[in-house]
C-alpha positions as CSV (number, residue, x, y, z in Angstrom):
1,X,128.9,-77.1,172.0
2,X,129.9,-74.8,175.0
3,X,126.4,-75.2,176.9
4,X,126.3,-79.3,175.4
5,X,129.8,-79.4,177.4
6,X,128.2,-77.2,180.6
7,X,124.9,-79.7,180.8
8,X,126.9,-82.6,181.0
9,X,129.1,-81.7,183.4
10,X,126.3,-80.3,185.2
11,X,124.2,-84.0,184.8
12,X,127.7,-85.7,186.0
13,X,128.9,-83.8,188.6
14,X,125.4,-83.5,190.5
15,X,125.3,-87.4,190.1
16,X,128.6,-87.6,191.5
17,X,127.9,-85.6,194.2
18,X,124.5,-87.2,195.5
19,X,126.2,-90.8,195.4
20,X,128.5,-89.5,197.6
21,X,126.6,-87.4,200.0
22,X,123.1,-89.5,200.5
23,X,125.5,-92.2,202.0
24,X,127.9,-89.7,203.9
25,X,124.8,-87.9,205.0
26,X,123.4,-91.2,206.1
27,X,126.9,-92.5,208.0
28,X,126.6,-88.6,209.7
29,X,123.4,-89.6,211.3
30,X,124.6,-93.1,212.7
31,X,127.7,-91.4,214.2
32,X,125.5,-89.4,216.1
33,X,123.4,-91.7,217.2
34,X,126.2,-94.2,218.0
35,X,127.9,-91.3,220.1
36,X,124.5,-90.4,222.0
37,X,124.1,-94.7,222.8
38,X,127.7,-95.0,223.9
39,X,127.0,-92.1,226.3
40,X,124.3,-94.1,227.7
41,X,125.6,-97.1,227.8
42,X,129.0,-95.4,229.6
43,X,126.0,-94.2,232.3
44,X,124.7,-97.7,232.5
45,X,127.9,-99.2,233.7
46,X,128.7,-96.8,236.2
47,X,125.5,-98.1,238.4
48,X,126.9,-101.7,237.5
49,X,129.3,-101.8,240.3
50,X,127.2,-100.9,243.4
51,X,124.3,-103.1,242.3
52,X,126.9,-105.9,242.5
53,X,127.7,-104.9,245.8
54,X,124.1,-104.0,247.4
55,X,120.9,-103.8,246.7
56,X,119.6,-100.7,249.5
57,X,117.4,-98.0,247.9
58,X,119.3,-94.9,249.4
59,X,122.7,-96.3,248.4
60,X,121.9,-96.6,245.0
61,X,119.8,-93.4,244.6
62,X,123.4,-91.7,245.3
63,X,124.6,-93.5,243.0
64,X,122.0,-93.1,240.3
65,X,122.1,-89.2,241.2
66,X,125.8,-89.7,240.7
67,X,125.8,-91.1,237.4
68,X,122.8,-89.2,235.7
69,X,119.6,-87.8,236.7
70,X,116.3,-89.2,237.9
71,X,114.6,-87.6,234.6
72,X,116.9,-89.9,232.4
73,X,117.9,-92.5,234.5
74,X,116.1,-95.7,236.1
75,X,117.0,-98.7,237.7
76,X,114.4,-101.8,238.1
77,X,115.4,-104.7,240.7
78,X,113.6,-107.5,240.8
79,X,111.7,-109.0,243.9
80,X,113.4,-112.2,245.7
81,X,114.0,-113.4,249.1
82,X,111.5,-111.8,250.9
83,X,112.6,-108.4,249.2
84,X,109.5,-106.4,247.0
85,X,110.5,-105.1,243.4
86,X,112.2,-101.7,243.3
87,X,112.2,-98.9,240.9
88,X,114.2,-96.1,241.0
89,X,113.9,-93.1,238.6
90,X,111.6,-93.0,236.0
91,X,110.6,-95.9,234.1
92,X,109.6,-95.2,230.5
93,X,110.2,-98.7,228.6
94,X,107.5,-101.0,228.8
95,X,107.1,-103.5,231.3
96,X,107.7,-106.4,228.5
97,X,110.8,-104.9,227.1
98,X,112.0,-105.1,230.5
99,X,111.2,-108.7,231.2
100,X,112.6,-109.6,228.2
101,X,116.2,-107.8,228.7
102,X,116.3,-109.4,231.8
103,X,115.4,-112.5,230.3
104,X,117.9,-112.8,227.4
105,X,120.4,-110.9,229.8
106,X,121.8,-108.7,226.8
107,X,121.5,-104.9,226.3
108,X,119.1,-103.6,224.1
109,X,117.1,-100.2,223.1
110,X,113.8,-99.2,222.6
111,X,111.6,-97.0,221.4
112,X,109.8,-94.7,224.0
113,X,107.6,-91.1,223.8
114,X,110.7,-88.0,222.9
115,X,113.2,-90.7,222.3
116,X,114.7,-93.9,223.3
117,X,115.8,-95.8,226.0
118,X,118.8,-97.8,226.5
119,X,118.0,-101.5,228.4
120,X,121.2,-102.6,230.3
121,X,121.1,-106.0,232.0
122,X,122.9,-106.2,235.7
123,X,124.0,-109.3,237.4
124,X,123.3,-108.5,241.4
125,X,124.4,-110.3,244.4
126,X,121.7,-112.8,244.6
127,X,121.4,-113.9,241.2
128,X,118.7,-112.1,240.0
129,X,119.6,-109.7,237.0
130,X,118.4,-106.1,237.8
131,X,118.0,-103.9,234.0
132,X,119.3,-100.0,234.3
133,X,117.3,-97.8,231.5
134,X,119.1,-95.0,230.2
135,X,116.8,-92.5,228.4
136,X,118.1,-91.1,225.3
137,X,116.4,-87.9,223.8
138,X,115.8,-87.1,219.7
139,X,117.6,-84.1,220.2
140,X,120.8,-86.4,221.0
141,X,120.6,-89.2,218.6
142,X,120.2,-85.9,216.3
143,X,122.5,-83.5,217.7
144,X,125.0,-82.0,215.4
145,X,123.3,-83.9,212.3
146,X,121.5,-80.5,211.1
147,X,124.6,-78.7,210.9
148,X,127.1,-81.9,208.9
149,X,124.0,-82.3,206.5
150,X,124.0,-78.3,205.8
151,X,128.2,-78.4,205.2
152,X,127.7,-81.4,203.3
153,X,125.1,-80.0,201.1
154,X,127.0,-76.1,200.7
155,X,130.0,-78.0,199.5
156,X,127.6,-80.1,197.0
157,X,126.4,-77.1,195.8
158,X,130.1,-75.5,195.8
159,X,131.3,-78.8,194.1
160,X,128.4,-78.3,191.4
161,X,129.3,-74.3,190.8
162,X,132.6,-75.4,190.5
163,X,132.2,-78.1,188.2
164,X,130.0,-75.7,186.0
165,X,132.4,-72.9,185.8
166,X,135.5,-75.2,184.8
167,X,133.4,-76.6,182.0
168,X,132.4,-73.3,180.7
169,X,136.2,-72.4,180.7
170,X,136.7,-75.5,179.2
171,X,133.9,-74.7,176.6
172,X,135.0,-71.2,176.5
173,X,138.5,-72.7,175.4
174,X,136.8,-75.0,173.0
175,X,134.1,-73.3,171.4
176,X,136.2,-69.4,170.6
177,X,139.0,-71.8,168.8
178,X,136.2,-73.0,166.0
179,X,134.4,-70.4,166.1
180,X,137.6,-68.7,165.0
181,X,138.5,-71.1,162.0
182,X,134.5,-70.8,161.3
183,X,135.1,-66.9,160.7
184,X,138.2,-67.6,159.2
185,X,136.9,-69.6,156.6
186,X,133.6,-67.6,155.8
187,X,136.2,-64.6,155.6
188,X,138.8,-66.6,152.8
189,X,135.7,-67.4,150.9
190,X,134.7,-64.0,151.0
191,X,137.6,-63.3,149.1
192,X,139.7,-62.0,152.5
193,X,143.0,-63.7,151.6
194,X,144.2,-62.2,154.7
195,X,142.1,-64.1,157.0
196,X,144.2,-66.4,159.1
197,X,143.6,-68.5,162.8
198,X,144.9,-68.3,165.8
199,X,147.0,-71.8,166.0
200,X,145.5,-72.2,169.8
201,X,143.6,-74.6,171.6
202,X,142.5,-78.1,171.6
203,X,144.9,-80.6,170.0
204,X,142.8,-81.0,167.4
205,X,141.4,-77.4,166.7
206,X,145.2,-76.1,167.1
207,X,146.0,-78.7,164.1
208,X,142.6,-77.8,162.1
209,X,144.0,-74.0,162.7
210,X,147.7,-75.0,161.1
211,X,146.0,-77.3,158.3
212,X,143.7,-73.9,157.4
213,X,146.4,-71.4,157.2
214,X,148.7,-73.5,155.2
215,X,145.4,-74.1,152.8
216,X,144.8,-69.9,152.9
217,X,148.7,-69.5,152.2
218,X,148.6,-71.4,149.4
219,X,145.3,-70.4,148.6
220,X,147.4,-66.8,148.0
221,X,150.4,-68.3,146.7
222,X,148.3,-69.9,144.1
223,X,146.7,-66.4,143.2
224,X,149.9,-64.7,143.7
225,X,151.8,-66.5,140.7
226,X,148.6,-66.3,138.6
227,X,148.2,-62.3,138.9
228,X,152.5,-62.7,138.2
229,X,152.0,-64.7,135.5
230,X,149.0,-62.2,134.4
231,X,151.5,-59.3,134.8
232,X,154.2,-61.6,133.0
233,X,151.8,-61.9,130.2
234,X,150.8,-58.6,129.8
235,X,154.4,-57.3,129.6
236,X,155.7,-59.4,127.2
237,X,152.9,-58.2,124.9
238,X,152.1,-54.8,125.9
239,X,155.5,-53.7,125.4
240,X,156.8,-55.5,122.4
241,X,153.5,-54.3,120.9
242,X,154.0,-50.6,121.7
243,X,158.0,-51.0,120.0
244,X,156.3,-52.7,117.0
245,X,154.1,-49.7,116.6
246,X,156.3,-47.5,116.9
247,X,158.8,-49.1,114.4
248,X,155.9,-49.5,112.0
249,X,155.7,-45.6,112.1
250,X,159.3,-45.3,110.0
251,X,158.0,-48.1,107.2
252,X,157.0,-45.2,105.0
253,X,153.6,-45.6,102.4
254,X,153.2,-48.3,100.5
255,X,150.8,-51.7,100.5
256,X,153.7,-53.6,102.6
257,X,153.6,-50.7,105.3
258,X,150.0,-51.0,105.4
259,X,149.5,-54.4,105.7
260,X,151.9,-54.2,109.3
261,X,150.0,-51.7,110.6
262,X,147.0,-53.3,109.8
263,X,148.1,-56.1,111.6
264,X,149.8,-54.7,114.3
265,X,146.4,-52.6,115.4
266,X,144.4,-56.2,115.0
267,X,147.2,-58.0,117.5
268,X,146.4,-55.3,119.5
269,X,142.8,-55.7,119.5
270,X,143.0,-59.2,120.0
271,X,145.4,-58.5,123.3
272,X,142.7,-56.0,124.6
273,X,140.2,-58.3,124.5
274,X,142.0,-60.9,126.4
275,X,142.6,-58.3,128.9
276,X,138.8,-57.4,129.0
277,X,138.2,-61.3,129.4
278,X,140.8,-61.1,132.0
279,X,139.4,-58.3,134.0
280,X,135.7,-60.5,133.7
281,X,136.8,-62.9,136.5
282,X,136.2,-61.5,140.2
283,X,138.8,-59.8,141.2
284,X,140.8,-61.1,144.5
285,X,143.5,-59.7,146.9
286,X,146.3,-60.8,147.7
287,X,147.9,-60.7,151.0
288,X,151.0,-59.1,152.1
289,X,152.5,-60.6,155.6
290,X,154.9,-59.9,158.2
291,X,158.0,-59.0,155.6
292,X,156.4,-58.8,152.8
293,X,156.7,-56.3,150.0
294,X,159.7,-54.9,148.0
295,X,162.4,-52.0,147.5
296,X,160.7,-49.7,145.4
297,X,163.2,-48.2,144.5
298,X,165.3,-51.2,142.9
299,X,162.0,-52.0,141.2
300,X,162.1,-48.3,139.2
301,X,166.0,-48.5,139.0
302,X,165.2,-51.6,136.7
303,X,162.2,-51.1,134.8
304,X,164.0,-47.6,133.7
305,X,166.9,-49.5,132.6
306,X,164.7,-51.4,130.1
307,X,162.5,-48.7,128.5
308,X,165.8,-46.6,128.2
309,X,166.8,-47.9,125.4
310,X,163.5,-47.4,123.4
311,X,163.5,-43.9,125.3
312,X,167.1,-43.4,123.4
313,X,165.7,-44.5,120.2
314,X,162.9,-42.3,120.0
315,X,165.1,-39.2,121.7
316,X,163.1,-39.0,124.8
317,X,165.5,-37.3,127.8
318,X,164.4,-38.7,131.2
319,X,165.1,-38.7,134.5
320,X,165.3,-40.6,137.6
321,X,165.5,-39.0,141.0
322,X,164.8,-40.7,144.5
323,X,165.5,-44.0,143.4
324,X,169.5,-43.9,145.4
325,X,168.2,-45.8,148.8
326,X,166.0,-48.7,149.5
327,X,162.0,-47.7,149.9
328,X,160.4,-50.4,151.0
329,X,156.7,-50.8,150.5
330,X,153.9,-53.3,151.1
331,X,153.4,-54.3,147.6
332,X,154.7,-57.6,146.2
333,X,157.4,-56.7,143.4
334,X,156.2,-58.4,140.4
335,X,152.8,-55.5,141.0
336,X,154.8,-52.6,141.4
337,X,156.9,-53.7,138.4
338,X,153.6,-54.6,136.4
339,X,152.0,-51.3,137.4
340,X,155.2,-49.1,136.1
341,X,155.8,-51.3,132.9
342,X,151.8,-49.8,132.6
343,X,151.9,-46.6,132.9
344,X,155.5,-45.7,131.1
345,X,154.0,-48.2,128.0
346,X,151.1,-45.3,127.8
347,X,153.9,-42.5,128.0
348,X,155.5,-44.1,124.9
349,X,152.3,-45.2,123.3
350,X,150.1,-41.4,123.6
351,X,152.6,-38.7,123.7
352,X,154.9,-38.0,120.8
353,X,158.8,-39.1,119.9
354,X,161.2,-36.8,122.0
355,X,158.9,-35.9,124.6
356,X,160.7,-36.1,128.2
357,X,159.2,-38.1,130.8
358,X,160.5,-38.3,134.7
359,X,159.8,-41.0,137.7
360,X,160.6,-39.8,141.4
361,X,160.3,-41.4,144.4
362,X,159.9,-39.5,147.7
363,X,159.9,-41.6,150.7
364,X,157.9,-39.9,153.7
365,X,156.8,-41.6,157.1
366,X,153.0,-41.7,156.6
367,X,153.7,-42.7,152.4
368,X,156.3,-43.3,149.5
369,X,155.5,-41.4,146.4
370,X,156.8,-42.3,143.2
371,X,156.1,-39.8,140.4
372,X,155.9,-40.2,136.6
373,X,155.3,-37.0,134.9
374,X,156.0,-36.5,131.4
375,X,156.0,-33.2,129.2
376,X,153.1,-34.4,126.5
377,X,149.8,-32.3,125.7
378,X,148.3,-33.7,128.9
379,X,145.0,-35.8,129.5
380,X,141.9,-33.8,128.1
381,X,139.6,-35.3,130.8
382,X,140.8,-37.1,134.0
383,X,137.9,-38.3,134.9
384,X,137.1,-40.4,131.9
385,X,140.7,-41.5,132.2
386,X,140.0,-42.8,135.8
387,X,136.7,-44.3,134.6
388,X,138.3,-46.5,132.5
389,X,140.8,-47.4,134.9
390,X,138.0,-48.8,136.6
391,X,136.8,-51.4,134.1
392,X,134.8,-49.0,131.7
393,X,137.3,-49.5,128.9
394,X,136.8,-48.5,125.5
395,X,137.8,-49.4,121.7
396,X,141.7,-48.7,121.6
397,X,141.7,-48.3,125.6
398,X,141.4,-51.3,128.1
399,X,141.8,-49.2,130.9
400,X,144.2,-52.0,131.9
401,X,147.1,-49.2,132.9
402,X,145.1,-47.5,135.8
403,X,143.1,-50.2,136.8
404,X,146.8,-52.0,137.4
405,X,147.9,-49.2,139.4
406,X,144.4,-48.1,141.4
407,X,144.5,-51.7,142.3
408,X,147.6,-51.5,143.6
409,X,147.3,-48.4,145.8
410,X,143.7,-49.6,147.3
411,X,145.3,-52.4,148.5
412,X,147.2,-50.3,150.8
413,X,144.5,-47.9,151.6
414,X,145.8,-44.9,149.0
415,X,144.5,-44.3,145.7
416,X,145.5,-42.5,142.2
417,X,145.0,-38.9,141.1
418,X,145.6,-37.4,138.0
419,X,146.7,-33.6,137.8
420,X,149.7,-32.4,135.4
421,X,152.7,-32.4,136.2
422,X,155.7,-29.7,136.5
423,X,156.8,-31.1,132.8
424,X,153.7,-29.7,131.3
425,X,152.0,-32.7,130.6
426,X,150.3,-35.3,132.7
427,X,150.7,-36.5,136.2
428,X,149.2,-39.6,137.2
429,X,149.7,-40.1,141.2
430,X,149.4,-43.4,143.1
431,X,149.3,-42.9,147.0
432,X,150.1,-46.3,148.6
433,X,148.9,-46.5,152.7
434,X,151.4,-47.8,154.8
435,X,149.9,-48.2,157.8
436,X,146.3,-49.4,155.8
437,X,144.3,-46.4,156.4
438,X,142.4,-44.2,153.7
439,X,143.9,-41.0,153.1
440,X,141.8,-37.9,154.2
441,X,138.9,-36.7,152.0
442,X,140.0,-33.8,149.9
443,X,143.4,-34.6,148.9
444,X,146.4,-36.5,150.7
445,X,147.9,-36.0,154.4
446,X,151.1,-33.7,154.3
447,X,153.7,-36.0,153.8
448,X,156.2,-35.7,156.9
449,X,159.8,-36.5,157.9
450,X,161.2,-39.1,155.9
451,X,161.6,-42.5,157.5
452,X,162.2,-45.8,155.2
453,X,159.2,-48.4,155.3
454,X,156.4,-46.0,153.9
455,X,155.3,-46.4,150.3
456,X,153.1,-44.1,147.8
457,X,153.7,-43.5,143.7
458,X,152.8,-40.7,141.8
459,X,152.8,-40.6,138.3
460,X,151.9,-38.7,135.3
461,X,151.8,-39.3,131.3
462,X,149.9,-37.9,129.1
463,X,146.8,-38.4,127.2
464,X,144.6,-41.5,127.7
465,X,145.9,-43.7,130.2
């Protein structure tokens, strides 16, 4: 499209250009000649007077040496009254031309050898008509012409440059505003929900640029309340699931108890694999704007106010610390939320009535950790526990938990460990990037002087996860 634009202005402008210049280059060349005739003609009609007045050879050979030269000037007077012909100067028109001027009794110009001549008719004394030549060189009919046709044709050419280089900047200015919403929409069907355009440019393009980032933000919105309804969905089963099973623990023995339990470990079958099923579909990110994210801090004061109660019934002390100030973080709050209902669910679910569990947050400049840690037996082997937070779950493990939270964290550029914590049991630690970069190999960057607006969890539990 940019060099389509180019050729055409190229094709127009030299078009352009040549209509004007053949004729201006043409008009150039009849100035000059006009101007070099109209000298001639002024040289003409200075002999006019004294061959009104008298006819003697010396007389008017001042004159003619007056008015011109012998090389470009002649003057022919005819022979009457006992008087021969006379020529002054040097004749170059043909005799016939001559005759003929003299004839008609009007100026005219002819052809000769090196240039032209200019034929002036003369009325003298006597009658007669007497015809004054005035030779005219090439070089002046041409003098000058060289030089206009050479301007003429360097601002062509500067006409023709120029034309070329405003429609590449006009191409330029064009072509980078589509190739923009081209990247942008290769990028969004990549699954980059991030991708947005540049609203610049062209009318058109700038509105093709506003029309695609209103599709891509609701292209996220769209997948924003279907992960929330996804997180919705698996709260309000994980957790009343992990109370039921609980409960069914004080039913006691008998065909009754059974039966629940029976059914409360098929439910929960049946819920893993809809998660599984879930987890099938590709996997998309969302994107987090200008202003976007949540106070981390709120989101842990509130989930801890709602497993409390179970934490009561079971006797489980916990503990809260770092959760007095606003931490904000890059991570939409229905995630974070989702993430923590996760991981304390497993606390309750694989570590044993009265065991104490903890979440901290420490807010640093580079990250925000938030920590879980609880005081169970601890997780045999991380690894597998971080495998199957990676979609390799197993019978009675979806892996759901971790993958929840290592999603999460990757989104920012951190990632989860798992280590055990200061409790005894298991720590499970989710470092969510700030600034988007990937933390160092071999374990996290120091954190450093608190400032609000960085974000990173850590958390343990025990057991499987």
């Amino acid at each position: 499209m940019r060099w389509a634009l180019v050729k055409v202005s190229l094709a127009v402008t030299t078009m352009v250009v040549v209509a004007f210049a053949v004729p201006l280059g043409l008009v150039i060349r009849e100035m000059a000649r006009d101007r070099a005739f109209s000298g001639a003609e002024r040289e003409a009609a200075a002999v006019a007077p004294a061959l009104s007045i008298t006819t003697d050879r010396d007389q008017l050979e001042r004159v003619v040496a007056s008015a011109g030269s012998d090389a470009g000037m002649a003057v022919h007077l005819p022979a009457g009254d006992g008087q021969e012909a006379l020529e002054l100067g040097r004749r170059r028109a043909a005799e016939a031309d001559i005759a003929a001027v003299r004839k008609l009794g009007r100026a005219s110009t002819t052809g000769v050898p090196g240039g032209s001549t200019l034929l002036q008719p003369v009325a003298l004394s006597t009658g007669k008509i007497a015809v004054v030549e005035v030779y005219v060189p090439e070089s002046d009919v041409t003098n000058g012409v060289g030089t206009a046709w050479a301007v003429l044709a360097a601002v062509g050419v500067a006409l023709i440059l120029g034309s070329v280089a405003v429609a590449d900047r006009l191409g330029v200015r064009m072509v980078r505003p589509a190739q923009r919403l081209v990247e942008g929409a290769h990028d969004l069907g990549e699954g980059r929900l991030g991708a947005r355009v540049p609203e610049e440019g062209p009318t058109e393009l700038r509105l093709a640029a506003v029309a695609f980032n209103s599709m891509a933000d609701q292209v996220v919105q769209l997948l924003a309340n279907e992960r929330e309804l996804a997180a919705d969905l698996s709260h309000r089963l994980r957790t009343p699931l992990t109370v039921l099973r609980l409960n069914t623990a004080s039913l006691g023995e008998g065909p009754a108890a059974d039966q629940t339990r029976t059914a409360v470990e098929q439910l929960e079958r049946e819920v893993d694999t809809i998660i599984r099923t879930a987890r099938e579909a590709k996997p998309q990110t969302a994107a987090a704007g200008p202003g976007a994210g949540c106070d981390a801090a709120e989101v842990v004061r509130e989930r801890m106010a709602f497993w409390s109660a179970l934490a009561e019934d079971e006797g489980r002390k916990w503990r809260v610390a770092g959760a007095d100030r606003p931490v904000r973080i890059p991570v939409a709050r229905a995630d974070l939320a989702a993430a923590l209902d996760a991981l304390l669910g497993n606390v309750f679910r694989h570590t044993a009535e009265g065991t104490a569990f903890a979440v901290d947050v420490h807010n640093g400049e580079d990250a925000v950790i938030v920590l879980v840690s609880d005081a169970g037996p601890g997780i045999s082997d991380p690894e597998a526990a971080m495998a199957r937070g990676r979609g390799s779950g197993s019978d009675g493990s979806t892996g759901l938990g971790l993958d929840i939270v290592r999603r999460l964290a990757e989104s920012t550029g951190g990632d989860v460990r798992i280590g055990s914590s200061v409790l005894g049991g298991t720590e499970v630690r989710i470092w969510i990037q700030l600034d988007g970069r990937a933390p160092a190999s071999g374990g996290h960057r120091q954190m450093r002087r608190r400032r609000p607006g960085r974000f990173a969890v850590v958390y343990s539990r025990s057991r499987s996860l």
